[in-house]
Amino acid sequence: MRLKLVKLEPKYREQLNAMMAEWYASGEEIVPWSICRLDYRDFDNYLANLEVKEAADGLVPDSTFFCLDEERDIFVGAVNIRHCLNERLLRSGGHIGDGVVPSQRRKGVATRMIALALGECRKLGIDRVLMVCDKDNVGSAKSIRNNGGVLENEIEEDGVVEQRYWIDLKSQTHYDFFQNRECEYFPCHKGADPERFSCLFCYCPLYCLGDKCGGAFRYTEKGIKDCSACLKPHRRENYPQICAQMKDVLELVRRK
């Protein structure tokens, strides 16, 4: 599944119609609210007024993106990014509203879509992003935490307990994580979580250290080091440790 965020254009009318028709037929709440605020069937009016340009009536300027699965050429969800927060949004709305069409849930779409939305927030100069979800929406909370969300508190809004998460974009680094989702082997370890799998070290730089690498390896009957069950070089949190161990690699090279 190769996902990207796109602004609505006439060429995406068919994809919009299919997604919205499924969502309305399911009877489930459509989120973000911005995509059902107007009648999508009146396409010209919908397209012209989809985004809020100036603050008015409790609304703030925003940007709405649709999540396109390029491989299947379908919309799988949408995100609405509010450029700033008013009192209401600071309490329970947040910067990003996101939703995945019912048939595409539990496939990692939400986590990836939020990651893409955070990239758009950076472009807008938003350094700290607030995201809010219902406490009982375990899937949504997980997607937010997967993107660095830190729970600040819980509040009750209209009888519903909501969780408020902050994502600090300034503290997030980019040099310690990379994905190549177009690789035919991605993710190249069976059972790995594709949302957290890093391709930065495609070939483990610590392999040459043998049993001193610290990974989950084994030796086959023929004495070959088998690292197929090791995810050490593919986890972002292990980047500092791998860098620290490179001195051992360099020492090994020096000795040889």
mmCIF file of C-alpha atoms in Angstrom:
data_model
loop_
_atom_site.group_PDB
_atom_site.id
_atom_site.type_symbol
_atom_site.label_atom_id
_atom_site.label_comp_id
_atom_site.label_asym_id
_atom_site.label_seq_id
_atom_site.Cartn_x
_atom_site.Cartn_y
_atom_site.Cartn_z
ATOM 1 C CA MET A 1 0.000 0.000 0.000
ATOM 2 C CA ARG A 2 1.653 3.229 -1.192
ATOM 3 C CA LEU A 3 -0.055 6.229 0.405
ATOM 4 C CA LYS A 4 0.212 9.961 -0.177
ATOM 5 C CA LEU A 5 -1.854 13.008 0.755
ATOM 6 C CA VAL A 6 -3.462 14.944 -2.091
ATOM 7 C CA LYS A 7 -5.613 18.048 -2.339
ATOM 8 C CA LEU A 8 -8.966 17.469 -3.971
ATOM 9 C CA GLU A 9 -9.041 18.082 -7.722
ATOM 10 C CA PRO A 10 -11.611 17.311 -10.436
ATOM 11 C CA LYS A 11 -9.556 14.274 -11.462
ATOM 12 C CA TYR A 12 -10.267 12.715 -8.048
ATOM 13 C CA ARG A 13 -14.042 13.086 -8.232
ATOM 14 C CA GLU A 14 -14.613 9.359 -8.781
ATOM 15 C CA GLN A 15 -12.393 8.426 -5.826
ATOM 16 C CA LEU A 16 -14.214 10.916 -3.595
ATOM 17 C CA ASN A 17 -17.627 9.594 -4.609
ATOM 18 C CA ALA A 18 -16.644 5.986 -3.909
ATOM 19 C CA MET A 19 -15.183 6.746 -0.490
ATOM 20 C CA MET A 20 -18.041 8.944 0.686
ATOM 21 C CA ALA A 21 -20.701 6.547 -0.612
ATOM 22 C CA GLU A 22 -19.143 3.702 1.387
ATOM 23 C CA TRP A 23 -18.846 5.836 4.499
ATOM 24 C CA TYR A 24 -22.467 7.016 4.410
ATOM 25 C CA ALA A 25 -23.699 3.466 3.675
ATOM 26 C CA SER A 26 -21.861 2.157 6.739
ATOM 27 C CA GLY A 27 -23.831 4.445 9.035
ATOM 28 C CA GLU A 28 -20.645 5.337 10.916
ATOM 29 C CA GLU A 29 -19.600 8.839 11.854
ATOM 30 C CA ILE A 30 -17.530 10.478 9.129
ATOM 31 C CA VAL A 31 -14.335 12.148 10.295
ATOM 32 C CA PRO A 32 -12.843 14.607 9.830
ATOM 33 C CA TRP A 33 -16.008 16.699 9.940
ATOM 34 C CA SER A 34 -14.643 18.968 7.226
ATOM 35 C CA ILE A 35 -15.277 16.378 4.503
ATOM 36 C CA CYS A 36 -18.970 15.989 5.333
ATOM 37 C CA ARG A 37 -19.675 19.629 6.158
ATOM 38 C CA LEU A 38 -20.898 20.114 2.573
ATOM 39 C CA ASP A 39 -22.695 17.862 0.110
ATOM 40 C CA TYR A 40 -19.948 16.104 -1.846
ATOM 41 C CA ARG A 41 -22.387 15.355 -4.675
ATOM 42 C CA ASP A 42 -22.468 19.067 -5.535
ATOM 43 C CA PHE A 43 -18.843 18.730 -6.549
ATOM 44 C CA ASP A 44 -18.105 22.250 -7.778
ATOM 45 C CA ASN A 45 -19.434 23.864 -4.595
ATOM 46 C CA TYR A 46 -17.776 21.187 -2.459
ATOM 47 C CA LEU A 47 -14.405 21.763 -4.101
ATOM 48 C CA ALA A 48 -14.645 25.550 -3.905
ATOM 49 C CA ASN A 49 -15.600 25.647 -0.228
ATOM 50 C CA LEU A 50 -13.939 22.560 1.221
ATOM 51 C CA GLU A 51 -11.311 24.554 3.087
ATOM 52 C CA VAL A 52 -11.795 27.446 5.478
ATOM 53 C CA LYS A 53 -9.836 30.475 4.277
ATOM 54 C CA GLU A 54 -10.528 32.949 7.089
ATOM 55 C CA ALA A 55 -11.488 32.497 10.738
ATOM 56 C CA ALA A 56 -15.248 32.877 11.264
ATOM 57 C CA ASP A 57 -18.100 31.271 13.212
ATOM 58 C CA GLY A 58 -15.737 29.331 15.457
ATOM 59 C CA LEU A 59 -13.761 27.919 12.519
ATOM 60 C CA VAL A 60 -10.090 28.570 11.787
ATOM 61 C CA PRO A 61 -8.179 28.441 8.487
ATOM 62 C CA ASP A 62 -7.498 24.844 7.563
ATOM 63 C CA SER A 63 -6.223 22.460 4.911
ATOM 64 C CA THR A 64 -7.982 19.237 3.914
ATOM 65 C CA PHE A 65 -6.136 16.359 2.306
ATOM 66 C CA PHE A 66 -7.355 13.022 1.030
ATOM 67 C CA CYS A 67 -5.242 9.907 1.457
ATOM 68 C CA LEU A 68 -4.674 8.260 -1.891
ATOM 69 C CA ASP A 69 -3.548 4.660 -2.230
ATOM 70 C CA GLU A 70 -1.547 5.027 -5.422
ATOM 71 C CA GLU A 71 -1.427 1.299 -6.094
ATOM 72 C CA ARG A 72 -5.220 0.907 -6.130
ATOM 73 C CA ASP A 73 -6.045 4.503 -7.097
ATOM 74 C CA ILE A 74 -8.606 4.885 -4.303
ATOM 75 C CA PHE A 75 -9.137 7.231 -1.364
ATOM 76 C CA VAL A 76 -8.697 5.394 1.941
ATOM 77 C CA GLY A 77 -9.198 8.333 4.308
ATOM 78 C CA ALA A 78 -8.767 12.044 4.895
ATOM 79 C CA VAL A 79 -7.095 14.525 7.235
ATOM 80 C CA ASN A 80 -7.990 18.077 8.166
ATOM 81 C CA ILE A 81 -5.195 20.312 9.477
ATOM 82 C CA ARG A 82 -6.134 23.436 11.432
ATOM 83 C CA HIS A 83 -3.505 26.121 11.004
ATOM 84 C CA CYS A 84 -4.017 27.460 14.524
ATOM 85 C CA LEU A 85 -6.034 26.671 17.644
ATOM 86 C CA ASN A 86 -8.891 28.637 19.141
ATOM 87 C CA GLU A 87 -10.179 27.953 22.647
ATOM 88 C CA ARG A 88 -12.444 25.105 21.517
ATOM 89 C CA LEU A 89 -9.789 23.368 19.439
ATOM 90 C CA LEU A 90 -7.220 23.726 22.212
ATOM 91 C CA ARG A 91 -9.553 21.896 24.551
ATOM 92 C CA SER A 92 -10.849 19.047 22.416
ATOM 93 C CA GLY A 93 -10.309 19.457 18.690
ATOM 94 C CA GLY A 94 -6.591 19.745 18.128
ATOM 95 C CA HIS A 95 -4.613 20.515 15.015
ATOM 96 C CA ILE A 96 -5.371 17.322 13.105
ATOM 97 C CA GLY A 97 -8.628 15.514 12.498
ATOM 98 C CA ASP A 98 -8.276 12.220 10.678
ATOM 99 C CA GLY A 99 -10.436 9.344 9.575
ATOM 100 C CA VAL A 100 -10.097 6.088 7.659
ATOM 101 C CA VAL A 101 -12.943 4.666 5.584
ATOM 102 C CA PRO A 102 -14.379 1.537 7.323
ATOM 103 C CA SER A 103 -13.124 -1.035 4.802
ATOM 104 C CA GLN A 104 -9.511 0.163 5.110
ATOM 105 C CA ARG A 105 -9.093 0.105 8.875
ATOM 106 C CA ARG A 106 -6.675 -2.084 10.850
ATOM 107 C CA LYS A 107 -4.163 -1.961 8.006
ATOM 108 C CA GLY A 108 -1.837 0.711 9.380
ATOM 109 C CA VAL A 109 -3.437 3.459 7.280
ATOM 110 C CA ALA A 110 -4.087 5.827 10.191
ATOM 111 C CA THR A 111 -0.497 5.716 11.479
ATOM 112 C CA ARG A 112 0.926 6.405 8.036
ATOM 113 C CA MET A 113 -1.654 9.093 7.290
ATOM 114 C CA ILE A 114 -0.869 10.949 10.514
ATOM 115 C CA ALA A 115 2.842 10.801 9.698
ATOM 116 C CA LEU A 116 2.131 12.412 6.333
ATOM 117 C CA ALA A 117 -0.082 15.019 7.996
ATOM 118 C CA LEU A 118 2.719 15.912 10.405
ATOM 119 C CA GLY A 119 4.884 16.628 7.380
ATOM 120 C CA GLU A 120 2.273 19.113 6.225
ATOM 121 C CA CYS A 121 2.218 20.666 9.709
ATOM 122 C CA ARG A 122 5.954 21.268 9.435
ATOM 123 C CA LYS A 123 5.379 23.113 6.171
ATOM 124 C CA LEU A 124 2.864 25.324 7.957
ATOM 125 C CA GLY A 125 5.371 26.110 10.715
ATOM 126 C CA ILE A 126 3.483 24.220 13.426
ATOM 127 C CA ASP A 127 6.091 22.977 15.903
ATOM 128 C CA ARG A 128 3.791 21.379 18.497
ATOM 129 C CA VAL A 129 0.797 19.442 17.251
ATOM 130 C CA LEU A 130 -2.211 18.653 19.414
ATOM 131 C CA MET A 131 -4.248 15.545 18.609
ATOM 132 C CA VAL A 132 -7.341 14.432 20.508
ATOM 133 C CA CYS A 133 -9.212 11.127 20.476
ATOM 134 C CA ASP A 134 -11.871 9.359 22.530
ATOM 135 C CA LYS A 135 -10.327 7.298 25.325
ATOM 136 C CA ASP A 136 -12.093 4.149 24.158
ATOM 137 C CA ASN A 137 -10.770 4.552 20.597
ATOM 138 C CA VAL A 138 -7.758 2.329 21.181
ATOM 139 C CA GLY A 139 -6.769 2.220 17.503
ATOM 140 C CA SER A 140 -6.691 5.993 17.154
ATOM 141 C CA ALA A 141 -4.671 6.422 20.348
ATOM 142 C CA LYS A 142 -2.138 3.858 19.135
ATOM 143 C CA SER A 143 -1.751 5.659 15.796
ATOM 144 C CA ILE A 144 -1.083 8.925 17.611
ATOM 145 C CA ARG A 145 1.453 7.347 19.967
ATOM 146 C CA ASN A 146 3.168 5.658 17.009
ATOM 147 C CA ASN A 147 3.845 9.163 15.725
ATOM 148 C CA GLY A 148 5.353 10.440 18.947
ATOM 149 C CA GLY A 149 2.195 11.545 20.741
ATOM 150 C CA VAL A 150 2.607 12.139 24.473
ATOM 151 C CA LEU A 151 -0.532 12.107 26.616
ATOM 152 C CA GLU A 152 -1.006 15.358 28.509
ATOM 153 C CA ASN A 153 -4.347 14.729 30.166
ATOM 154 C CA GLU A 154 -7.883 13.434 29.831
ATOM 155 C CA ILE A 155 -10.976 15.617 29.775
ATOM 156 C CA GLU A 156 -14.694 14.975 29.623
ATOM 157 C CA GLU A 157 -16.517 16.517 26.673
ATOM 158 C CA ASP A 158 -20.292 16.011 26.345
ATOM 159 C CA GLY A 159 -20.076 12.937 28.551
ATOM 160 C CA VAL A 160 -17.183 11.403 26.586
ATOM 161 C CA VAL A 161 -13.690 11.054 28.025
ATOM 162 C CA GLU A 162 -11.128 12.359 25.547
ATOM 163 C CA GLN A 163 -7.362 12.076 25.569
ATOM 164 C CA ARG A 164 -5.162 15.034 24.572
ATOM 165 C CA TYR A 165 -1.797 14.191 23.012
ATOM 166 C CA TRP A 166 1.003 16.564 22.040
ATOM 167 C CA ILE A 167 3.539 15.771 19.314
ATOM 168 C CA ASP A 168 6.699 17.876 19.491
ATOM 169 C CA LEU A 169 7.973 18.149 15.921
ATOM 170 C CA LYS A 170 11.071 20.073 16.979
ATOM 171 C CA SER A 171 12.330 17.159 19.055
ATOM 172 C CA GLN A 172 11.754 14.577 16.330
ATOM 173 C CA THR A 173 14.876 13.685 14.398
ATOM 174 C CA HIS A 174 14.959 12.585 10.768
ATOM 175 C CA TYR A 175 18.452 11.133 10.438
ATOM 176 C CA ASP A 176 17.741 8.041 12.547
ATOM 177 C CA PHE A 177 14.792 6.646 10.580
ATOM 178 C CA PHE A 178 14.101 5.920 6.922
ATOM 179 C CA GLN A 179 11.620 3.780 5.017
ATOM 180 C CA ASN A 180 11.637 2.559 1.432
ATOM 181 C CA ARG A 181 8.095 1.296 1.068
ATOM 182 C CA GLU A 182 8.551 0.804 -2.646
ATOM 183 C CA CYS A 183 11.124 -1.930 -1.998
ATOM 184 C CA GLU A 184 9.700 -5.294 -3.040
ATOM 185 C CA TYR A 185 10.946 -6.830 0.231
ATOM 186 C CA PHE A 186 9.525 -4.190 2.612
ATOM 187 C CA PRO A 187 9.468 -5.003 5.471
ATOM 188 C CA CYS A 188 12.182 -7.609 4.957
ATOM 189 C CA HIS A 189 11.721 -9.395 8.298
ATOM 190 C CA LYS A 190 8.709 -11.638 8.823
ATOM 191 C CA GLY A 191 6.295 -10.336 11.449
ATOM 192 C CA ALA A 192 7.858 -6.852 11.636
ATOM 193 C CA ASP A 193 5.566 -3.885 12.220
ATOM 194 C CA PRO A 194 5.688 -1.950 8.910
ATOM 195 C CA GLU A 195 4.860 1.334 10.641
ATOM 196 C CA ARG A 196 7.956 1.154 12.859
ATOM 197 C CA PHE A 197 10.343 -0.629 10.500
ATOM 198 C CA SER A 198 13.408 1.398 9.540
ATOM 199 C CA CYS A 199 15.341 0.707 6.345
ATOM 200 C CA LEU A 200 18.215 2.991 7.361
ATOM 201 C CA PHE A 201 20.532 0.020 7.918
ATOM 202 C CA CYS A 202 19.445 -2.210 5.051
ATOM 203 C CA TYR A 203 22.501 -4.372 5.720
ATOM 204 C CA CYS A 204 23.456 -4.525 9.379
ATOM 205 C CA PRO A 205 26.800 -2.752 9.951
ATOM 206 C CA LEU A 206 27.373 -4.910 13.031
ATOM 207 C CA TYR A 207 27.188 -8.266 11.259
ATOM 208 C CA CYS A 208 30.979 -8.519 11.146
ATOM 209 C CA LEU A 209 31.171 -8.443 14.950
ATOM 210 C CA GLY A 210 29.949 -12.022 15.105
ATOM 211 C CA ASP A 211 28.563 -12.947 18.506
ATOM 212 C CA LYS A 212 29.500 -9.498 19.876
ATOM 213 C CA CYS A 213 26.873 -7.619 17.829
ATOM 214 C CA GLY A 214 24.211 -7.816 20.553
ATOM 215 C CA GLY A 215 21.440 -8.829 18.160
ATOM 216 C CA ALA A 216 19.048 -11.769 18.055
ATOM 217 C CA PHE A 217 21.109 -13.991 15.756
ATOM 218 C CA ARG A 218 21.749 -17.718 15.566
ATOM 219 C CA TYR A 219 24.276 -19.926 13.850
ATOM 220 C CA THR A 220 23.061 -22.533 11.391
ATOM 221 C CA GLU A 221 24.362 -26.098 11.336
ATOM 222 C CA LYS A 222 26.840 -24.969 8.696
ATOM 223 C CA GLY A 223 28.146 -22.220 10.960
ATOM 224 C CA ILE A 224 26.516 -19.366 9.068
ATOM 225 C CA LYS A 225 25.283 -16.410 11.094
ATOM 226 C CA ASP A 226 21.518 -16.127 10.585
ATOM 227 C CA CYS A 227 19.997 -12.718 11.449
ATOM 228 C CA SER A 228 16.535 -13.234 9.940
ATOM 229 C CA ALA A 229 14.873 -12.917 13.367
ATOM 230 C CA CYS A 230 16.840 -9.826 14.422
ATOM 231 C CA LEU A 231 15.227 -6.397 14.266
ATOM 232 C CA LYS A 232 17.948 -4.499 16.119
ATOM 233 C CA PRO A 233 19.136 -2.422 13.114
ATOM 234 C CA HIS A 234 15.549 -1.778 12.007
ATOM 235 C CA ARG A 235 14.305 -0.102 15.181
ATOM 236 C CA ARG A 236 14.677 3.630 15.529
ATOM 237 C CA GLU A 237 15.395 3.488 19.242
ATOM 238 C CA ASN A 238 18.513 1.365 18.589
ATOM 239 C CA TYR A 239 20.206 3.971 16.382
ATOM 240 C CA PRO A 240 22.394 5.474 19.170
ATOM 241 C CA GLN A 241 23.550 2.026 20.301
ATOM 242 C CA ILE A 242 24.481 0.979 16.759
ATOM 243 C CA CYS A 243 26.454 4.196 16.263
ATOM 244 C CA ALA A 244 28.262 3.589 19.538
ATOM 245 C CA GLN A 245 29.221 0.070 18.438
ATOM 246 C CA MET A 246 30.743 1.313 15.187
ATOM 247 C CA LYS A 247 33.980 1.934 17.071
ATOM 248 C CA ASP A 248 34.207 -1.839 17.513
ATOM 249 C CA VAL A 249 33.709 -2.311 13.781
ATOM 250 C CA LEU A 250 36.440 0.211 12.988
ATOM 251 C CA GLU A 251 38.787 -1.449 15.470
ATOM 252 C CA LEU A 252 38.122 -4.806 13.790
ATOM 253 C CA VAL A 253 38.967 -3.302 10.416
ATOM 254 C CA ARG A 254 42.114 -1.718 11.823
ATOM 255 C CA ARG A 255 43.354 -5.026 13.224
ATOM 256 C CA LYS A 256 42.767 -6.818 9.930
#
